[in-house]
Coordinates of C-alpha atoms in Angstrom, one line a residue:
M1 CA 34.7 29.1 -11.1
K2 CA 31.3 27.4 -11.6
I3 CA 31.9 26.1 -15.1
K4 CA 35.3 24.7 -14.2
R5 CA 33.9 22.9 -11.1
L6 CA 31.1 21.3 -13.1
S7 CA 33.5 20.1 -15.7
I8 CA 35.7 18.5 -13.0
L9 CA 32.6 16.8 -11.6
A10 CA 31.6 15.5 -15.0
L11 CA 35.1 14.0 -15.4
I12 CA 35.0 12.3 -12.0
F13 CA 31.5 10.9 -12.7
S14 CA 32.4 9.6 -16.1
L15 CA 35.3 7.6 -14.6
T16 CA 33.4 6.3 -11.6
V17 CA 29.6 6.3 -11.8
C18 CA 28.5 7.0 -15.4
L19 CA 26.6 10.2 -14.4
F20 CA 23.3 10.5 -16.2
A21 CA 23.5 14.3 -16.2
C22 CA 26.6 14.3 -18.5
G23 CA 24.9 12.2 -21.1
N24 CA 21.8 14.3 -21.1
A25 CA 23.3 17.8 -20.6
Q26 CA 21.7 20.5 -22.7
K27 CA 24.1 23.4 -22.2
D28 CA 23.7 26.6 -24.1
S29 CA 27.2 27.7 -25.0
S30 CA 26.1 30.2 -27.7
S31 CA 28.1 33.0 -26.2
E32 CA 31.0 33.8 -24.0
E33 CA 28.8 36.3 -22.2
E34 CA 26.3 33.7 -21.1
A35 CA 29.0 31.5 -19.7
E36 CA 30.3 34.4 -17.7
A37 CA 26.8 35.0 -16.3
A38 CA 26.5 31.3 -15.3
E39 CA 29.8 31.6 -13.5
T40 CA 28.9 34.6 -11.5
S41 CA 25.2 34.0 -10.8
D42 CA 24.2 33.4 -7.2
D43 CA 21.4 31.1 -8.5
A44 CA 22.1 29.1 -11.6
N45 CA 18.4 28.7 -12.3
N46 CA 18.1 32.4 -12.9
D47 CA 20.3 32.1 -16.0
T48 CA 19.2 28.8 -17.3
R49 CA 16.2 28.0 -19.5
E50 CA 14.2 25.0 -18.3
N51 CA 14.3 22.1 -20.7
G52 CA 11.0 20.5 -19.7
D53 CA 12.5 17.4 -18.1
I54 CA 12.4 16.5 -14.4
Y55 CA 14.8 14.6 -12.2
I56 CA 13.7 13.1 -8.9
L57 CA 16.7 12.5 -6.7
F58 CA 16.2 10.2 -3.7
T59 CA 18.2 9.0 -0.7
S60 CA 17.5 6.5 2.0
D61 CA 19.1 5.0 5.1
V62 CA 21.8 7.7 5.3
H63 CA 22.1 6.9 9.0
C64 CA 24.1 10.1 9.7
G65 CA 26.6 9.4 6.9
A66 CA 26.7 13.1 6.1
N67 CA 30.1 13.1 4.6
Q68 CA 30.4 9.5 3.4
G69 CA 30.0 8.3 -0.2
F70 CA 28.6 11.1 -2.2
G71 CA 28.0 13.1 1.0
Y72 CA 25.3 15.6 1.3
A73 CA 27.7 18.1 -0.3
G74 CA 28.1 15.9 -3.3
L75 CA 24.3 15.4 -3.5
K76 CA 23.8 19.2 -3.4
E77 CA 26.4 19.5 -6.2
I78 CA 24.6 17.0 -8.4
K79 CA 21.3 18.8 -7.7
D80 CA 22.7 22.2 -8.6
N81 CA 24.4 20.7 -11.7
L82 CA 21.1 19.4 -13.0
E83 CA 19.3 22.6 -12.3
A84 CA 22.0 24.6 -14.0
Q85 CA 21.4 22.4 -17.1
G86 CA 17.7 23.3 -17.1
Y87 CA 16.2 20.3 -15.4
A88 CA 13.6 20.6 -12.7
V89 CA 14.8 18.7 -9.6
I90 CA 12.8 17.2 -6.7
L91 CA 14.8 15.8 -3.8
V92 CA 13.2 13.3 -1.4
D93 CA 14.4 11.0 1.4
N94 CA 12.8 7.7 2.5
G95 CA 13.9 7.7 6.1
D96 CA 16.5 6.6 8.7
S97 CA 18.4 9.8 8.3
I98 CA 19.0 11.0 11.8
Q99 CA 20.4 7.9 13.7
G100 CA 23.5 5.8 13.2
E101 CA 26.6 7.9 14.1
S102 CA 27.8 10.4 16.7
I103 CA 26.6 13.5 14.9
G104 CA 23.0 12.1 15.2
M105 CA 23.3 10.7 18.7
L106 CA 25.0 13.7 20.3
T107 CA 22.5 16.1 18.9
E108 CA 19.5 13.7 18.8
G109 CA 19.2 14.2 15.1
E110 CA 19.1 18.0 15.1
S111 CA 22.4 18.5 13.2
V112 CA 21.2 16.1 10.5
I113 CA 18.0 18.0 10.0
E114 CA 19.8 21.2 9.6
I115 CA 22.1 19.7 7.0
M116 CA 19.2 18.3 5.1
N117 CA 17.6 21.7 5.2
E118 CA 20.7 23.2 3.6
T119 CA 20.8 20.4 1.0
G120 CA 17.3 21.4 -0.2
Y121 CA 15.1 18.4 0.4
D122 CA 11.4 18.7 -0.6
L123 CA 9.9 15.6 1.1
W124 CA 10.7 13.1 3.8
T125 CA 9.1 9.8 4.8
P126 CA 10.1 8.8 8.4
G127 CA 11.9 5.5 8.8
N128 CA 11.8 3.3 11.9
H129 CA 14.9 4.9 13.4
E130 CA 13.4 8.4 13.2
F131 CA 11.7 7.6 16.5
D132 CA 14.7 6.3 18.4
Y133 CA 15.1 9.6 20.4
G134 CA 11.5 9.5 21.6
M135 CA 8.3 11.1 20.3
E136 CA 8.9 14.6 21.8
Q137 CA 12.2 14.8 20.0
F138 CA 10.7 13.4 16.8
F139 CA 8.1 16.1 16.7
K140 CA 10.7 18.7 17.4
L141 CA 12.7 17.5 14.4
V142 CA 9.7 17.7 12.2
D143 CA 9.1 21.3 13.3
M144 CA 12.8 22.0 12.5
A145 CA 12.5 20.6 8.9
D146 CA 12.1 22.9 6.0
F147 CA 10.7 20.0 4.0
K148 CA 7.3 18.3 4.2
V149 CA 6.8 15.0 6.1
I150 CA 4.4 12.4 4.5
S151 CA 3.3 9.0 5.8
C152 CA 0.0 7.3 5.0
N153 CA 0.2 4.9 7.9
F154 CA 1.8 6.6 10.9
N155 CA -1.1 7.4 13.3
K156 CA -2.1 8.3 16.8
E157 CA -5.1 6.5 18.0
G158 CA -6.2 5.8 14.5
E159 CA -5.7 9.4 13.2
L160 CA -3.0 10.2 10.7
L161 CA -0.4 12.6 12.1
Y162 CA 0.8 13.8 8.7
S163 CA -0.5 14.1 5.1
P164 CA -0.4 10.7 3.4
Y165 CA 0.7 12.2 0.2
A166 CA 1.9 15.3 -1.6
V167 CA 1.4 16.5 -5.1
L168 CA 4.3 18.7 -6.4
E169 CA 4.3 20.6 -9.6
A170 CA 7.5 20.7 -11.7
A171 CA 8.1 21.6 -15.4
G172 CA 4.3 21.9 -15.9
K173 CA 3.6 18.4 -14.6
K174 CA 1.9 17.3 -11.4
I175 CA 3.7 14.5 -9.6
G176 CA 2.3 12.6 -6.7
F177 CA 4.3 11.2 -3.8
V178 CA 2.9 8.8 -1.2
G179 CA 4.8 8.1 2.0
V180 CA 4.7 4.8 3.9
T181 CA 6.7 3.8 7.0
T182 CA 7.3 0.2 7.7
P183 CA 5.0 -1.3 10.3
T184 CA 8.0 -3.1 11.8
T185 CA 8.8 0.3 13.3
F186 CA 6.6 -0.7 16.2
V187 CA 9.3 -3.2 17.3
S188 CA 12.4 -2.1 15.5
S189 CA 12.5 1.3 17.1
T190 CA 11.7 1.4 20.9
P191 CA 8.1 0.1 21.5
D192 CA 8.0 2.0 24.8
N193 CA 8.1 5.3 22.8
F194 CA 4.7 4.6 21.3
K195 CA 2.9 4.4 24.7
N196 CA 1.1 7.0 26.7
E197 CA 1.9 7.7 30.4
E198 CA -0.5 4.8 31.4
G199 CA 1.6 2.3 29.4
E200 CA -1.0 2.0 26.6
F201 CA 0.0 2.0 22.9
I202 CA -1.4 5.1 21.2
Y203 CA 0.9 5.4 18.2
G204 CA 0.9 2.8 15.4
F205 CA 1.7 2.1 11.8
L206 CA -1.2 -0.1 10.6
Q207 CA 0.7 -3.2 11.6
D208 CA -2.1 -5.8 11.1
K209 CA -0.8 -9.3 10.3
S210 CA -2.8 -9.5 7.0
G211 CA -1.3 -6.4 5.6
E212 CA -4.7 -5.3 4.3
L213 CA -4.8 -2.1 6.4
L214 CA -1.5 -1.0 5.0
Y215 CA -2.5 -1.8 1.4
E216 CA -5.7 0.1 1.8
A217 CA -3.9 3.1 3.2
V218 CA -1.4 3.2 0.3
Q219 CA -4.2 2.7 -2.3
S220 CA -6.3 5.5 -0.8
A221 CA -3.4 7.9 -0.9
V222 CA -2.5 6.9 -4.5
D223 CA -6.1 7.4 -5.6
S224 CA -6.3 10.8 -3.9
A225 CA -3.1 11.9 -5.5
R226 CA -4.4 10.9 -8.9
A227 CA -7.7 12.6 -8.2
E228 CA -5.7 15.8 -7.5
G229 CA -4.3 15.6 -10.9
A230 CA -1.0 13.7 -10.4
E231 CA 0.2 12.5 -13.8
Y232 CA 2.8 10.2 -12.1
V233 CA 2.8 8.6 -8.7
Y234 CA 5.9 7.7 -6.7
L235 CA 5.7 5.7 -3.5
M236 CA 8.3 6.9 -1.0
A237 CA 8.6 3.8 0.9
H238 CA 10.6 2.7 4.0
L239 CA 9.6 -0.9 3.6
G240 CA 12.5 -3.0 2.2
M241 CA 12.7 -6.5 0.9
L242 CA 13.4 -8.7 3.9
A243 CA 11.2 -11.8 4.0
K244 CA 10.8 -11.5 7.8
D245 CA 9.0 -8.2 7.3
A246 CA 6.2 -9.8 5.3
P247 CA 3.4 -8.9 4.7
W248 CA 4.8 -5.3 4.6
T249 CA 7.6 -5.5 2.1
Y250 CA 7.7 -3.4 -1.0
A251 CA 6.7 -6.5 -3.1
D252 CA 3.7 -7.1 -0.9
V253 CA 2.5 -3.5 -1.3
I254 CA 3.0 -3.5 -5.1
E255 CA 1.1 -6.8 -5.5
H256 CA -1.9 -5.5 -3.6
T257 CA -2.2 -2.0 -5.2
N258 CA -2.4 -0.2 -8.5
G259 CA -1.7 3.3 -9.8
I260 CA 1.9 3.5 -8.5
D261 CA 4.5 4.1 -11.3
V262 CA 7.7 3.8 -9.2
V263 CA 8.5 2.7 -5.7
L264 CA 11.5 4.5 -4.2
D265 CA 12.4 2.2 -1.4
G266 CA 14.6 1.9 1.7
H267 CA 15.0 0.1 5.0
S268 CA 16.8 -3.1 3.9
H269 CA 19.9 -1.2 2.8
D270 CA 20.0 -3.0 -0.6
T271 CA 20.5 -1.5 -4.1
E272 CA 18.2 -3.8 -6.0
Q273 CA 16.5 -2.5 -9.1
V274 CA 13.3 -4.5 -9.8
V275 CA 10.4 -4.4 -12.2
M276 CA 7.3 -6.4 -11.0
K277 CA 3.6 -6.6 -11.7
N278 CA 1.0 -4.8 -9.6
K279 CA -2.4 -6.3 -8.9
D280 CA -3.6 -5.3 -12.3
G281 CA -0.7 -6.9 -14.1
E282 CA 1.0 -3.6 -14.9
D283 CA 4.8 -3.0 -14.5
V284 CA 6.0 -1.1 -11.5
V285 CA 9.6 -0.1 -11.0
R286 CA 11.2 -0.5 -7.6
S287 CA 14.5 1.2 -6.9
A288 CA 16.6 1.2 -3.7
C289 CA 19.8 3.1 -3.0
G290 CA 21.6 1.4 -0.2
T291 CA 22.9 3.3 2.8
K292 CA 25.4 6.0 3.9
L293 CA 25.1 7.9 0.6
G294 CA 27.1 5.2 -1.2
A295 CA 24.4 5.6 -3.9
I296 CA 22.0 8.2 -4.9
G297 CA 18.7 7.3 -6.6
Y298 CA 17.2 9.1 -9.5
S299 CA 14.1 9.0 -11.8
H300 CA 14.1 10.9 -15.1
I301 CA 10.8 12.2 -16.4
S302 CA 11.1 13.3 -20.0
A303 CA 8.9 16.1 -21.3
E304 CA 8.0 14.0 -24.4
E305 CA 8.2 10.4 -23.2
G306 CA 7.3 10.4 -19.5
I307 CA 9.3 8.2 -17.1
V308 CA 12.3 7.0 -19.1
D309 CA 14.8 5.9 -16.5
T310 CA 14.9 5.0 -12.8
N311 CA 18.2 3.8 -11.3
I312 CA 21.1 4.7 -9.0
L313 CA 24.4 6.4 -9.1
T314 CA 27.1 4.6 -7.1
W315 CA 30.2 5.9 -5.4
N316 CA 32.7 3.1 -5.0
N317 CA 35.7 5.0 -3.8
K318 CA 36.9 4.6 -0.2
V319 CA 37.4 8.4 -0.1
S320 CA 34.1 10.4 -0.1
M321 CA 33.3 12.6 -3.0
P322 CA 33.5 15.9 -1.0
E323 CA 37.0 15.0 0.3
L324 CA 38.3 13.6 -3.0
I325 CA 37.5 16.5 -5.2
G326 CA 37.3 19.3 -2.6
I327 CA 33.7 20.3 -2.9
D328 CA 33.1 23.8 -1.4
N329 CA 29.5 24.6 -1.2
P330 CA 27.1 25.8 1.6
V331 CA 26.2 22.2 2.5
N332 CA 29.9 21.2 3.0
S333 CA 30.3 24.4 5.1
K334 CA 27.3 23.4 7.2
I335 CA 28.7 19.9 7.8
E336 CA 32.1 21.3 8.7
S337 CA 30.5 23.7 11.2
E338 CA 28.4 21.0 12.8
M339 CA 31.4 18.7 13.0
E340 CA 34.0 21.1 14.3
D341 CA 33.2 21.0 18.0
L342 CA 32.2 17.4 17.8
N343 CA 35.5 16.3 16.2
A344 CA 37.6 17.7 19.0
T345 CA 36.0 15.3 21.4
L346 CA 35.6 12.4 19.0
D347 CA 39.2 12.4 17.9
T348 CA 40.6 12.0 21.4
V349 CA 42.5 8.7 21.7
I350 CA 41.4 6.7 24.7
A351 CA 42.9 3.2 24.1
T352 CA 44.8 0.9 21.8
A353 CA 43.3 -2.1 20.0
E354 CA 45.7 -5.0 19.5
V355 CA 43.0 -6.9 17.6
E356 CA 40.2 -5.9 15.3
L357 CA 36.7 -6.1 16.8
T358 CA 34.3 -7.0 14.0
I359 CA 30.6 -7.4 13.4
F360 CA 31.3 -8.9 9.9
D361 CA 32.5 -12.3 8.8
P362 CA 36.3 -12.0 8.3
T363 CA 36.3 -14.2 5.2
E364 CA 32.9 -14.6 3.6
T365 CA 31.4 -11.9 1.3
D366 CA 28.1 -11.5 -0.5
S367 CA 27.4 -11.6 -4.2
N368 CA 28.6 -8.0 -4.5
G369 CA 31.8 -8.7 -2.7
K370 CA 30.8 -6.9 0.5
P371 CA 31.5 -8.4 3.9
I372 CA 28.6 -10.4 5.4
R373 CA 27.3 -9.0 8.7
M374 CA 27.2 -11.8 11.2
V375 CA 26.5 -10.0 14.5
R376 CA 22.7 -10.5 13.9
R377 CA 22.9 -14.3 13.6
S378 CA 26.1 -15.5 15.3
E379 CA 28.7 -14.6 17.8
T380 CA 31.4 -12.0 17.1
N381 CA 34.3 -10.7 19.1
A382 CA 32.9 -7.1 18.9
A383 CA 29.6 -8.4 20.5
D384 CA 31.5 -10.3 23.2
F385 CA 33.5 -7.2 24.0
C386 CA 30.3 -5.1 24.4
A387 CA 28.5 -7.7 26.4
D388 CA 31.5 -8.1 28.8
A389 CA 31.6 -4.3 29.3
Y390 CA 27.9 -4.2 30.1
K391 CA 28.3 -7.1 32.5
V392 CA 30.9 -5.2 34.5
A393 CA 28.8 -2.0 34.4
T394 CA 25.6 -3.7 35.6
G395 CA 27.0 -6.3 38.0
A396 CA 24.7 -8.8 36.4
D397 CA 25.0 -12.6 36.4
I398 CA 24.5 -12.6 32.7
V399 CA 24.1 -10.0 30.0
L400 CA 21.9 -10.3 26.9
I401 CA 22.1 -7.6 24.2
N402 CA 20.5 -7.5 20.8
G403 CA 23.0 -7.9 17.9
G404 CA 21.3 -4.9 16.2
G405 CA 22.7 -2.7 19.0
V406 CA 26.3 -3.5 18.0
R407 CA 26.8 -1.3 14.9
A408 CA 30.4 -1.1 13.8
N409 CA 33.9 -2.5 13.9
I410 CA 36.8 -1.2 16.0
E411 CA 39.9 -1.4 13.9
K412 CA 43.4 -2.3 15.2
G413 CA 45.4 0.7 16.4
E414 CA 44.4 3.8 18.2
V415 CA 40.8 3.9 19.6
T416 CA 39.0 7.2 19.9
Y417 CA 35.8 8.3 21.6
G418 CA 34.4 8.4 18.0
D419 CA 35.2 4.7 17.5
V420 CA 33.3 3.8 20.7
L421 CA 30.3 5.9 19.7
S422 CA 30.3 4.2 16.3
I423 CA 30.0 0.8 17.8
A424 CA 27.3 2.0 20.2
P425 CA 25.5 4.9 18.5
F426 CA 22.1 4.6 20.1
N427 CA 22.8 6.0 23.6
N428 CA 21.1 3.0 25.0
Q429 CA 20.5 2.9 28.7
L430 CA 21.8 -0.2 30.6
A431 CA 19.3 -1.8 32.9
L432 CA 19.3 -4.6 35.5
I433 CA 16.4 -7.0 36.1
E434 CA 15.7 -10.2 38.0
A435 CA 14.3 -12.9 35.6
T436 CA 13.7 -16.6 35.8
G437 CA 15.7 -19.1 33.9
Q438 CA 12.6 -19.8 31.9
Q439 CA 12.3 -16.2 30.8
I440 CA 15.9 -16.2 29.7
L441 CA 15.3 -19.4 27.7
D442 CA 12.3 -17.8 26.1
A443 CA 14.3 -14.7 25.2
L444 CA 17.1 -16.7 23.7
E445 CA 14.5 -18.7 21.6
F446 CA 13.0 -15.6 20.3
G447 CA 16.4 -14.2 19.4
V448 CA 17.3 -17.1 17.1
K449 CA 13.9 -17.4 15.4
D450 CA 15.1 -16.0 12.0
V451 CA 18.5 -17.6 11.7
P452 CA 20.1 -18.2 9.2
S453 CA 18.5 -14.9 8.2
E454 CA 19.5 -11.7 10.0
F455 CA 17.5 -10.5 13.0
G456 CA 18.4 -7.4 15.0
G457 CA 17.0 -9.1 18.1
F458 CA 19.5 -12.0 17.9
L459 CA 21.0 -12.1 21.4
Q460 CA 24.7 -11.8 22.1
V461 CA 25.7 -12.8 25.6
S462 CA 28.2 -12.6 28.5
G463 CA 28.2 -15.0 31.5
L464 CA 26.1 -17.5 29.6
T465 CA 26.7 -19.9 26.7
Y466 CA 24.1 -21.6 24.5
E467 CA 23.7 -23.7 21.3
F468 CA 20.9 -23.6 18.8
D469 CA 19.8 -25.9 15.9
V470 CA 18.9 -24.1 12.7
N471 CA 17.3 -27.3 11.3
I472 CA 14.4 -27.0 13.8
P473 CA 11.6 -24.7 12.6
S474 CA 11.1 -21.8 15.0
G475 CA 8.1 -22.1 17.2
C476 CA 7.9 -18.4 18.1
V477 CA 4.5 -16.9 17.5
V478 CA 4.1 -13.1 17.2
D479 CA 1.0 -10.9 17.1
E480 CA 0.1 -8.3 14.5
T481 CA 2.5 -5.8 16.1
G482 CA 5.4 -8.3 15.9
M483 CA 5.4 -9.0 19.7
L484 CA 6.2 -12.5 20.9
T485 CA 3.0 -14.2 22.2
E486 CA 4.0 -17.8 22.7
I487 CA 6.5 -20.5 21.7
N488 CA 5.3 -23.9 20.4
G489 CA 6.9 -27.2 19.6
E490 CA 10.5 -28.3 19.8
R491 CA 12.9 -25.5 20.7
R492 CA 16.0 -24.5 18.8
V493 CA 18.0 -23.4 21.8
K494 CA 19.9 -26.2 23.6
N495 CA 22.5 -26.7 26.3
V496 CA 22.2 -23.3 28.0
L497 CA 24.9 -22.8 30.7
V498 CA 25.2 -20.0 33.3
G499 CA 28.7 -19.9 34.8
G500 CA 29.3 -23.4 33.4
E501 CA 26.2 -24.9 35.0
P502 CA 22.9 -25.8 33.3
I503 CA 20.4 -23.0 33.6
D504 CA 17.6 -23.6 36.1
P505 CA 14.2 -22.6 34.7
E506 CA 12.9 -22.0 38.2
K507 CA 15.9 -20.0 39.5
T508 CA 16.1 -16.2 39.4
Y509 CA 19.1 -14.6 37.8
K510 CA 20.3 -11.0 37.6
V511 CA 20.1 -10.1 33.9
G512 CA 21.8 -6.9 32.5
G513 CA 21.7 -5.3 29.1
F514 CA 19.9 -2.6 27.2
D515 CA 16.6 -1.4 28.6
Y516 CA 15.5 -1.7 25.0
I517 CA 15.3 -5.5 25.4
L518 CA 14.9 -5.9 29.1
T519 CA 12.1 -3.4 29.9
K520 CA 10.8 -2.0 26.6
N521 CA 10.0 -5.1 24.4
G522 CA 12.6 -4.1 21.8
D523 CA 12.5 -6.1 18.6
G524 CA 9.2 -7.6 19.9
N525 CA 10.8 -9.6 22.7
T526 CA 8.3 -9.9 25.5
A527 CA 10.0 -12.7 27.4
F528 CA 10.9 -10.4 30.3
N529 CA 7.4 -9.0 30.9
G530 CA 6.7 -9.2 34.6
A531 CA 10.4 -9.4 35.6
T532 CA 11.5 -7.4 38.6
V533 CA 13.3 -4.2 37.5
I534 CA 16.2 -3.5 39.8
N535 CA 17.6 -0.5 38.0
E536 CA 16.4 0.8 34.6
R537 CA 18.9 3.6 34.0
I538 CA 22.4 2.6 35.2
K539 CA 24.4 4.4 32.5
T540 CA 24.6 4.6 28.7
D541 CA 26.2 1.9 26.6
S542 CA 29.0 4.1 25.3
Q543 CA 29.9 5.3 28.8
A544 CA 30.1 1.7 30.0
L545 CA 32.4 0.8 27.1
I546 CA 34.7 3.7 27.8
E547 CA 34.9 2.8 31.5
Y548 CA 35.6 -0.8 30.6
I549 CA 38.3 0.0 28.2
Q550 CA 40.1 2.5 30.4
G551 CA 39.5 0.6 33.7
D552 CA 39.3 -3.2 33.4
L553 CA 41.3 -3.4 30.2
E554 CA 43.7 -0.6 31.2
G555 CA 43.5 0.9 27.8
I556 CA 44.4 -2.2 25.8
I557 CA 41.9 -4.2 23.8
G558 CA 43.3 -7.6 23.0
T559 CA 43.4 -10.6 25.3
G560 CA 40.2 -12.7 25.1
Y561 CA 39.0 -11.0 21.9
E562 CA 41.6 -12.3 19.3
D563 CA 39.1 -14.6 17.5
P564 CA 36.7 -12.6 15.2
Y565 CA 34.1 -15.4 15.7
G566 CA 34.3 -15.0 19.5
E567 CA 35.0 -17.3 22.4
G568 CA 32.5 -20.0 21.6
R569 CA 29.7 -18.6 23.7
I570 CA 27.2 -19.3 21.0
V571 CA 27.3 -22.5 19.0
V572 CA 25.3 -22.9 15.8
L573 CA 24.2 -26.5 15.2
Q574 CA 23.7 -27.1 11.5
G575 CA 23.4 -30.9 11.3

């Protein structure tokens, strides 16, 4: 029964996440007949008086975690719960929804869009990974969506492709939403996707190095929303807080604009709740909700007091909410339907892991007690394993792969197809090129430019070893799009050995790895421009891993990968 199910949810929330809805519930229990109507109604809103308040629910960086954390089914339950209590609810997403796990990769995002449709989203701002399956597929996904796409900076040859903002009316109030997509998309997705057939860049994200073009676009959209009668303005941002993304972080945008009440942010997977001053010295709230539906953001607009609270609900249980409490709603049914055929394949056991392959530091944790991801700044055994597999698949002298392309652990025990697709979810193509030793040196130098901070373009290796000194300032220079243009001064990278011999800058080597890095300037790495392409589409990364496991390793992952910090291929010099 509906009432019983809501009461169970309230109990779960009170014990785990301090659900805001329970504290603010305005239930009308004046008669047993009304309760009966609420239980049997197909649409709770038909039997509930609006109370004049609004809740904006927001998600970000779900990365295909459809049934993790709260899950889309849990999110739908919260949305329905609030509406049943008389609140108007607007549901928005700030990007990076369709990529990250097999359900996204194997359907190129289509299953995720269908699930989001069922959940009842109103607005969506694309994130950088929305473009990973190519522009044709991106536009197909937009056409599939029942919700509106907004972005004030995604453009084709200078013309915006979507509305920069939307003004929605709820509970008698007009609320403006402005979308903004990180300009780092240009290099953090696949740069080649943004070119025409002649190899010219035609898509962009206002990625000028000053940030002014982005600030102006945001301000113009905010002003337009206000002029259209918006009483409140929310920035739906996929910007994040990483220093390396300056001048395009959420803080940069707030400091250079006015008229924004709240920034609903994503991209950096954090859960920071911040209040800071805009360019006029007025307070702006910034809220982020992490990743994989481990948190859901909300902003409460009171009928009498305006915006009274913006924060997040968190789900800290290892078991997802839908699984823990047995949620049965149309969203859960949709997810189960999408996953049914997929799971039969994904659950097939293909190997045994005698060791854990990890992308995280096995001992250190961050301030929140969560493991520290090290694959984007130092060697790990998971990255060694992947690089070795790709070396076999390509027949290269050396393999270079970006740490951002190694996405998950493989736990000890049985290894399934799903495990392999989790560690390599992008369906990257493996390529083989001929490059000079100098190009390899330049690529390695670019890869370590941000250490000790994370960088998705940090290069993991096979067939090669190197050292780098974090005390030397990086001499890498990038243009306004984030592309490497030159390297100045003393270099961080030292003592590079290929097959145990010092690398020869004049010699030509066969280099294997993702086409993303070798031929498409992924992460802004232009070091291999002009290199001879031998084969650009050998096979997919996941196919190479499966063949390596079943063939070369004979179904046993163990020997050579025992140390979580790897074999010593990459040495960090810290003085």
